[in-house]
PDB file of C-alpha atoms and ligand atoms in Angstrom:
ATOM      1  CA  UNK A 721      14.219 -13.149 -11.070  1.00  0.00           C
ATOM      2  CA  UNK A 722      12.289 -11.388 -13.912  1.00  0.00           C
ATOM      3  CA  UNK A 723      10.983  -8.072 -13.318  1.00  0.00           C
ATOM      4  CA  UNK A 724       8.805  -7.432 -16.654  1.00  0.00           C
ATOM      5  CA  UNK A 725       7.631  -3.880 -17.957  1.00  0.00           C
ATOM      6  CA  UNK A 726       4.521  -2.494 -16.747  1.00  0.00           C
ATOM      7  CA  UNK A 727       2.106  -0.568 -19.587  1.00  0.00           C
ATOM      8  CA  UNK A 728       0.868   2.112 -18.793  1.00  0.00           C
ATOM      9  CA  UNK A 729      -1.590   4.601 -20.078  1.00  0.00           C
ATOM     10  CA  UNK A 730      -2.726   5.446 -22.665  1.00  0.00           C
ATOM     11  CA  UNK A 731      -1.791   1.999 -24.189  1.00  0.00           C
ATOM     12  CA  UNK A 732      -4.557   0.444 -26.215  1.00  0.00           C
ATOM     13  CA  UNK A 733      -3.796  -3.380 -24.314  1.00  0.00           C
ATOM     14  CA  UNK A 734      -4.885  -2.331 -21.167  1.00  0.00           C
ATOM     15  CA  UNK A 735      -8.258  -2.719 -22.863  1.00  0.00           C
ATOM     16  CA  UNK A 736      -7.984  -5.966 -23.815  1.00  0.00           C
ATOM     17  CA  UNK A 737     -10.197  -8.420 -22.273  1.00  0.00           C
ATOM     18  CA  UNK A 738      -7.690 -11.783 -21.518  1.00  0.00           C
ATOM     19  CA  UNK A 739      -8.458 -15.538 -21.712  1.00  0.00           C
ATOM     20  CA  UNK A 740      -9.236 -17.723 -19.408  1.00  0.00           C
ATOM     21  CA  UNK A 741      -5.994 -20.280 -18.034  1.00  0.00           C
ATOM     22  CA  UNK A 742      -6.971 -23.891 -19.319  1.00  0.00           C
ATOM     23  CA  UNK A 743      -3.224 -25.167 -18.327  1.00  0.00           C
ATOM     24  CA  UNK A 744      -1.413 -25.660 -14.800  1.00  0.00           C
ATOM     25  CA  UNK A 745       1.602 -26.183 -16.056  1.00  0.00           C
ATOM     26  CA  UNK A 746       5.378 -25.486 -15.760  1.00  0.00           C
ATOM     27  CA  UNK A 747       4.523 -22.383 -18.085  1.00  0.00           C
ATOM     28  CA  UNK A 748       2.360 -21.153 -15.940  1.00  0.00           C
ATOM     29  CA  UNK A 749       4.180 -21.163 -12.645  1.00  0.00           C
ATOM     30  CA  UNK A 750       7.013 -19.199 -14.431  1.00  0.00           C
ATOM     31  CA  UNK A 751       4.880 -16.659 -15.336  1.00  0.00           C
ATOM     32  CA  UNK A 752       3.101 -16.351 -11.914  1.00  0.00           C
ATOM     33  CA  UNK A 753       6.489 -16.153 -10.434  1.00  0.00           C
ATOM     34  CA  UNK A 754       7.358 -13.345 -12.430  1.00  0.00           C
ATOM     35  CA  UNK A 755       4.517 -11.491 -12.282  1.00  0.00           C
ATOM     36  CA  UNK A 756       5.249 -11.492  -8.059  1.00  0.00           C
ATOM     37  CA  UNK A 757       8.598 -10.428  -8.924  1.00  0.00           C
ATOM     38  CA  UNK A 758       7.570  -7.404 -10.753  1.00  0.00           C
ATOM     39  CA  UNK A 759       4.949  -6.646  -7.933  1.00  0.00           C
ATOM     40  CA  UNK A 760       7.542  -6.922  -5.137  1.00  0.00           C
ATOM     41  CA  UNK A 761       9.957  -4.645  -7.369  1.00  0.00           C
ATOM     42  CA  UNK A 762       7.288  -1.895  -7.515  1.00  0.00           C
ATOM     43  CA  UNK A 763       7.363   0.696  -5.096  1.00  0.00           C
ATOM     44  CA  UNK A 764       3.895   0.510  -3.718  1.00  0.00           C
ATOM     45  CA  UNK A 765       1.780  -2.283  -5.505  1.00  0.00           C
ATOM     46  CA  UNK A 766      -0.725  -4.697  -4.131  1.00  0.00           C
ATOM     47  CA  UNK A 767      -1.826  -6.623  -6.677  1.00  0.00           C
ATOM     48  CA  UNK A 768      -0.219  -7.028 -10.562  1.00  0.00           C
ATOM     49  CA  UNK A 769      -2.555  -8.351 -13.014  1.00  0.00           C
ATOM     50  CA  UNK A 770      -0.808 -10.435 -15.981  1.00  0.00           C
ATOM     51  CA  UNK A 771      -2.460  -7.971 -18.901  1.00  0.00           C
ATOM     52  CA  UNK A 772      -0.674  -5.190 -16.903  1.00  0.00           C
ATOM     53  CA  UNK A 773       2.706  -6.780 -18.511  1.00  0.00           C
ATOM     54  CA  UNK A 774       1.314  -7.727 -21.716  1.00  0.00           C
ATOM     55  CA  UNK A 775      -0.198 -11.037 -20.860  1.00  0.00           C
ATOM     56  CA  UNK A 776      -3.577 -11.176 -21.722  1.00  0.00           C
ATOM     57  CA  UNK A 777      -4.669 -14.039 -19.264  1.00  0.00           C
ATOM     58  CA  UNK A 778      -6.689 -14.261 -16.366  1.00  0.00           C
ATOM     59  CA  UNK A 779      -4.143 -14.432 -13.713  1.00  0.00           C
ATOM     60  CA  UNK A 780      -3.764 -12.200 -11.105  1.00  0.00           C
ATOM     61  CA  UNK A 781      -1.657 -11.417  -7.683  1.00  0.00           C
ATOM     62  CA  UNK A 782      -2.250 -10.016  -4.584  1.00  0.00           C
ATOM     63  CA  UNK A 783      -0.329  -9.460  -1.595  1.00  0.00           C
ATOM     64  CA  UNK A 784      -1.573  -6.914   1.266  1.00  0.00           C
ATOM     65  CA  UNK A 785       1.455  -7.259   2.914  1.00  0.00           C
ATOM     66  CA  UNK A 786      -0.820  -7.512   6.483  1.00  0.00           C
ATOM     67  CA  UNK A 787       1.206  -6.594   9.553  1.00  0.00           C
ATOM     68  CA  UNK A 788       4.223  -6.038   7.313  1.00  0.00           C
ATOM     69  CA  UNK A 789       4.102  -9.967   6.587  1.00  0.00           C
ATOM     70  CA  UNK A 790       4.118 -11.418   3.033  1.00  0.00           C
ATOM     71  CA  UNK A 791       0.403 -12.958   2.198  1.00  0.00           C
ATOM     72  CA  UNK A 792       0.829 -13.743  -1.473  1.00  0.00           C
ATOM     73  CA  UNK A 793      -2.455 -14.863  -3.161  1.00  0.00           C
ATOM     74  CA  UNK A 794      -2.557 -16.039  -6.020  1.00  0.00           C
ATOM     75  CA  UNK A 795      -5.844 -16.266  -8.088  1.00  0.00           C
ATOM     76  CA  UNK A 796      -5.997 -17.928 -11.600  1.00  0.00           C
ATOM     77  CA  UNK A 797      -9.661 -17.455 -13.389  1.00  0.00           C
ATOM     78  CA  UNK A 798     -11.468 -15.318 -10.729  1.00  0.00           C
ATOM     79  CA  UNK A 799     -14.967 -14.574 -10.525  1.00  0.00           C
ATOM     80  CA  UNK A 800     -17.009 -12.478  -8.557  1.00  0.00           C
ATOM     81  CA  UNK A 801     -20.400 -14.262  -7.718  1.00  0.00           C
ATOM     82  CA  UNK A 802     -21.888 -11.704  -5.495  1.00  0.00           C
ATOM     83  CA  UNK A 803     -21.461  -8.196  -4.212  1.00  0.00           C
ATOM     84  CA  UNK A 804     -23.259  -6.549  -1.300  1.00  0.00           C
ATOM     85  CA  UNK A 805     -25.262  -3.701  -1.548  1.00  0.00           C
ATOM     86  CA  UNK A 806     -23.311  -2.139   0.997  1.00  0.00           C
ATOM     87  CA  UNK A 807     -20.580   0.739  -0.601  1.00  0.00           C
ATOM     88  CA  UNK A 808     -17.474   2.637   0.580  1.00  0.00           C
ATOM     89  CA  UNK A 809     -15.188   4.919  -0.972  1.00  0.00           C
ATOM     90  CA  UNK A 810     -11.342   4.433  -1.092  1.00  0.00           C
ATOM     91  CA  UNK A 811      -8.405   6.170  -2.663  1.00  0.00           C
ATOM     92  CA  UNK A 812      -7.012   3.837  -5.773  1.00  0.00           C
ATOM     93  CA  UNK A 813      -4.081   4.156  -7.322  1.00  0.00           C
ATOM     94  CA  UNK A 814      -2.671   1.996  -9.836  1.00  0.00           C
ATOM     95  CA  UNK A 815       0.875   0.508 -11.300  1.00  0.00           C
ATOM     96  CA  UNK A 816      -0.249   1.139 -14.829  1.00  0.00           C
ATOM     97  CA  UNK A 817      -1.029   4.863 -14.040  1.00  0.00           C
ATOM     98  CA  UNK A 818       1.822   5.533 -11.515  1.00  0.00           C
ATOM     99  CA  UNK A 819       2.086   9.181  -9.858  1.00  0.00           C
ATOM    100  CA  UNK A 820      -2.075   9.648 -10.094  1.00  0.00           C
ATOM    101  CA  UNK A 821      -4.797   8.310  -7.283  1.00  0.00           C
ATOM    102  CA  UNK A 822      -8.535   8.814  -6.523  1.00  0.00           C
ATOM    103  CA  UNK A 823     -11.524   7.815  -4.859  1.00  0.00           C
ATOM    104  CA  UNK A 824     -13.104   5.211  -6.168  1.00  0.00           C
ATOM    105  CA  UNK A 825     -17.229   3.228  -5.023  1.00  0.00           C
ATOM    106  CA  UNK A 826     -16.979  -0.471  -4.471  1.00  0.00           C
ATOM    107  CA  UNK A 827     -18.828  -2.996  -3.055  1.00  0.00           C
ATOM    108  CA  UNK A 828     -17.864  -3.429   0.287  1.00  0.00           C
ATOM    109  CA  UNK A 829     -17.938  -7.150   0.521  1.00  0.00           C
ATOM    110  CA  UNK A 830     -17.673 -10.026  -2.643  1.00  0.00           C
ATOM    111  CA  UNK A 831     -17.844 -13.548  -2.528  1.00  0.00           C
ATOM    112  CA  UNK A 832     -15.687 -15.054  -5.000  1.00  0.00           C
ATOM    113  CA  UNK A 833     -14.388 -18.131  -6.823  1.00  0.00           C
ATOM    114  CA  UNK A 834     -10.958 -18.736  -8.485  1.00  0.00           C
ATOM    115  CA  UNK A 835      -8.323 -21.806  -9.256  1.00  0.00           C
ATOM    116  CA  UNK A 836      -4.983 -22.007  -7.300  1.00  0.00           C
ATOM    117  CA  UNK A 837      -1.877 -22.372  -9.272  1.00  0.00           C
ATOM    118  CA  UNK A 838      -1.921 -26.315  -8.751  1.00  0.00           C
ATOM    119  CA  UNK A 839      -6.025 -25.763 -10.890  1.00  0.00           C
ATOM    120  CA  UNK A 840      -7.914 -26.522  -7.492  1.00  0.00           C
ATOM    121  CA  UNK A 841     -11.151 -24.378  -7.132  1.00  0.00           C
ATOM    122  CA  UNK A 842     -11.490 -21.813  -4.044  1.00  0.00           C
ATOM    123  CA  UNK A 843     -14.467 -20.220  -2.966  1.00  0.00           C
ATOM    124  CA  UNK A 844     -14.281 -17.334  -0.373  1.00  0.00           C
ATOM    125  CA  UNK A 845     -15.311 -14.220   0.809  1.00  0.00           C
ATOM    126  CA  UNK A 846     -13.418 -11.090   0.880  1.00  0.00           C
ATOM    127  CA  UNK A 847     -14.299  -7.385   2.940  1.00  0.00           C
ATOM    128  CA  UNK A 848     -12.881  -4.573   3.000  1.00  0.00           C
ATOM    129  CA  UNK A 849      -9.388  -3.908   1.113  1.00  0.00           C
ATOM    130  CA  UNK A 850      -9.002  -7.069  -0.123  1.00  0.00           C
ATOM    131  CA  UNK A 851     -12.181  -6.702  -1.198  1.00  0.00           C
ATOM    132  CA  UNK A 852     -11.527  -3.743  -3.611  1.00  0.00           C
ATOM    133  CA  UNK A 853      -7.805  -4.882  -4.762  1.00  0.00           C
ATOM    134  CA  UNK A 854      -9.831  -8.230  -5.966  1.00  0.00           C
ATOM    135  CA  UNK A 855     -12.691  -5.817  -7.805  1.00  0.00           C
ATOM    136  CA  UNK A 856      -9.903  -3.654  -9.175  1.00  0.00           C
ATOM    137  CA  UNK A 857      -7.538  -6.611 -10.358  1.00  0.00           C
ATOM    138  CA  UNK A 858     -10.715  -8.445 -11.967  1.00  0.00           C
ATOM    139  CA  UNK A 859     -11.220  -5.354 -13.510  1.00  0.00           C
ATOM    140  CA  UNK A 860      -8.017  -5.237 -15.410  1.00  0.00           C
ATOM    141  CA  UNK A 861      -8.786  -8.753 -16.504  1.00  0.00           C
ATOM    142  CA  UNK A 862     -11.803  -7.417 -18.433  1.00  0.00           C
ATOM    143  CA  UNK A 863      -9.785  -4.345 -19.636  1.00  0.00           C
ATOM    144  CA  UNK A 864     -11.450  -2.252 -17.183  1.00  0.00           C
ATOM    145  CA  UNK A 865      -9.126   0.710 -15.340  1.00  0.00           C
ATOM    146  CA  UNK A 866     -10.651   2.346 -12.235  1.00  0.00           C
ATOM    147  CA  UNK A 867      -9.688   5.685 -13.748  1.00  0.00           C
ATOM    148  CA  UNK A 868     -13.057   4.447 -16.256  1.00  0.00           C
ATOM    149  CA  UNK A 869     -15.467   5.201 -12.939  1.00  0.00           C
ATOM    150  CA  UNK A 870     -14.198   8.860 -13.138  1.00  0.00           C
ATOM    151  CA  UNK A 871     -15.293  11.859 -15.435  1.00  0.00           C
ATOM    152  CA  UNK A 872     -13.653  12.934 -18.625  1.00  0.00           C
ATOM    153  CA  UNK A 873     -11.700  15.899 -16.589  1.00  0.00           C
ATOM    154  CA  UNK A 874     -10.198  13.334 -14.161  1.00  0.00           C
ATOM    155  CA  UNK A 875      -9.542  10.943 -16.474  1.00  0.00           C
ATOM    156  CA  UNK A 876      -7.408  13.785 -18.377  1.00  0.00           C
ATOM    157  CA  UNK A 877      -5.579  14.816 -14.920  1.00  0.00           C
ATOM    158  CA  UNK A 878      -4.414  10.589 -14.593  1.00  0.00           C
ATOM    159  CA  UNK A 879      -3.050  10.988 -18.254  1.00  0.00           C
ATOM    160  CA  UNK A 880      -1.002  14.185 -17.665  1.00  0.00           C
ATOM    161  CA  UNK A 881       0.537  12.843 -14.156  1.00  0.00           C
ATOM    162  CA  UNK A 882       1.405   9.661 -16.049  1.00  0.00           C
ATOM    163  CA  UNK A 883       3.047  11.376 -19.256  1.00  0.00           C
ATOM    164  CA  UNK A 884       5.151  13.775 -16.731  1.00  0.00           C
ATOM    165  CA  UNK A 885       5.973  10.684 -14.309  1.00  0.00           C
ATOM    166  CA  UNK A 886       7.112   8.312 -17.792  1.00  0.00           C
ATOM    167  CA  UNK A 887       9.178  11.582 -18.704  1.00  0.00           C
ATOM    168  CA  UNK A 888      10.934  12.056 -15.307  1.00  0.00           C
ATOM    169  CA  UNK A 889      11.703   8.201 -15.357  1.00  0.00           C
ATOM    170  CA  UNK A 890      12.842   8.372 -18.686  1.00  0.00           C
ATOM    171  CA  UNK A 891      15.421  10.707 -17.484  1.00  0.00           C
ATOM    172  CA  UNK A 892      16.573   9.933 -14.805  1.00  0.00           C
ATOM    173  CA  UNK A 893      16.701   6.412 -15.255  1.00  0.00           C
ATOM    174  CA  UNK A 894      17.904   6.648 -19.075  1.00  0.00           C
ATOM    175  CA  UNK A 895      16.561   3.507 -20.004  1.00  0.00           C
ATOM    176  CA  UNK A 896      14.236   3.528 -22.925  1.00  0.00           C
TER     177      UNK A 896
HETATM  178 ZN1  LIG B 390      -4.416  -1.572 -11.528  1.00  0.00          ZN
END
């Protein structure tokens, strides 16, 4: 089991915009096992996207955790095709700005496409909070964070919380 370290702000390679996967291999498997291992290790994550641990490639994963049952899935290369007209509003909160949520417009329903870990493309539609969590981890892949939506002020408030939540770690956990 690797857990790996999870950047947070303000550091630069969140903004990175990662490459697309071009091999299903061995490699590859590792590294999507790992990044579910760091997910599962968080306290409250949903979805870990590999630039989040300082790899910059598209993969990303998910796992609602419906009914209090695993649903791991796994998405290597996604793409949103489409993305209804139709809005909501829902508090986000994210592992690489721990301690600081807000509210957040998204489209209420995407279609989208993506490879499985084995390179077979998947097409399907997604509502609801799946439906954000895929906007939000796509996001990341295009160094995008959701606290970007927000204004300056808020965007301020996220990097104070995150400073004072890094310091209380830092202290009570005494690792570096
Ligand atoms: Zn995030």
């Amino acid at each position: 089991m690797s857990v790996l370290k999870i950047i947070t702000i303000p550091d630069s390679r969140l903004k990175n915009k990662s490459l697309d996967v071009d091999k299903y291999d061995k490699e590859l498997k590792q590294k999507i096992k790992d990044l579910y291992d760091t997910l599962y290790f968080s306290e409250n994550g949903i979805g870990l996207a590999a630039p989040q641990v300082g790899i910059f490639e598209r993969i990303v994963v998910i796992d609602l955790k419906e009914d209090s049952k695993s649903k791991p899935l796994t998405l290597i290369n996604p793409k949103i095709i489409n993305k209804s007209n139709e809005k909501f509003i829902n508090q986000e909160g994210c592992l690489s700005i721990p301690g600081y949520y807000a509210d957040v417009e998204r489209s209420m329903e995407i279609e989208y496409e993506w490879f499985d870990e084995n390179g077979n493309k998947q097409t399907a539609i997604a509502q609801g909070l799946l439906s954000i969590c895929i906007q939000h981890e796509v996001d990341h892949l295009n160094g995008v964070l959701f606290i970007d939506y927000l204004s300056g002020l808020k965007k301020k408030m996220a990097l104070d919380k995150v400073l004072k939540f890094n310091k209380k770690n830092k202290t009570s956990k005494n690792d570096d």
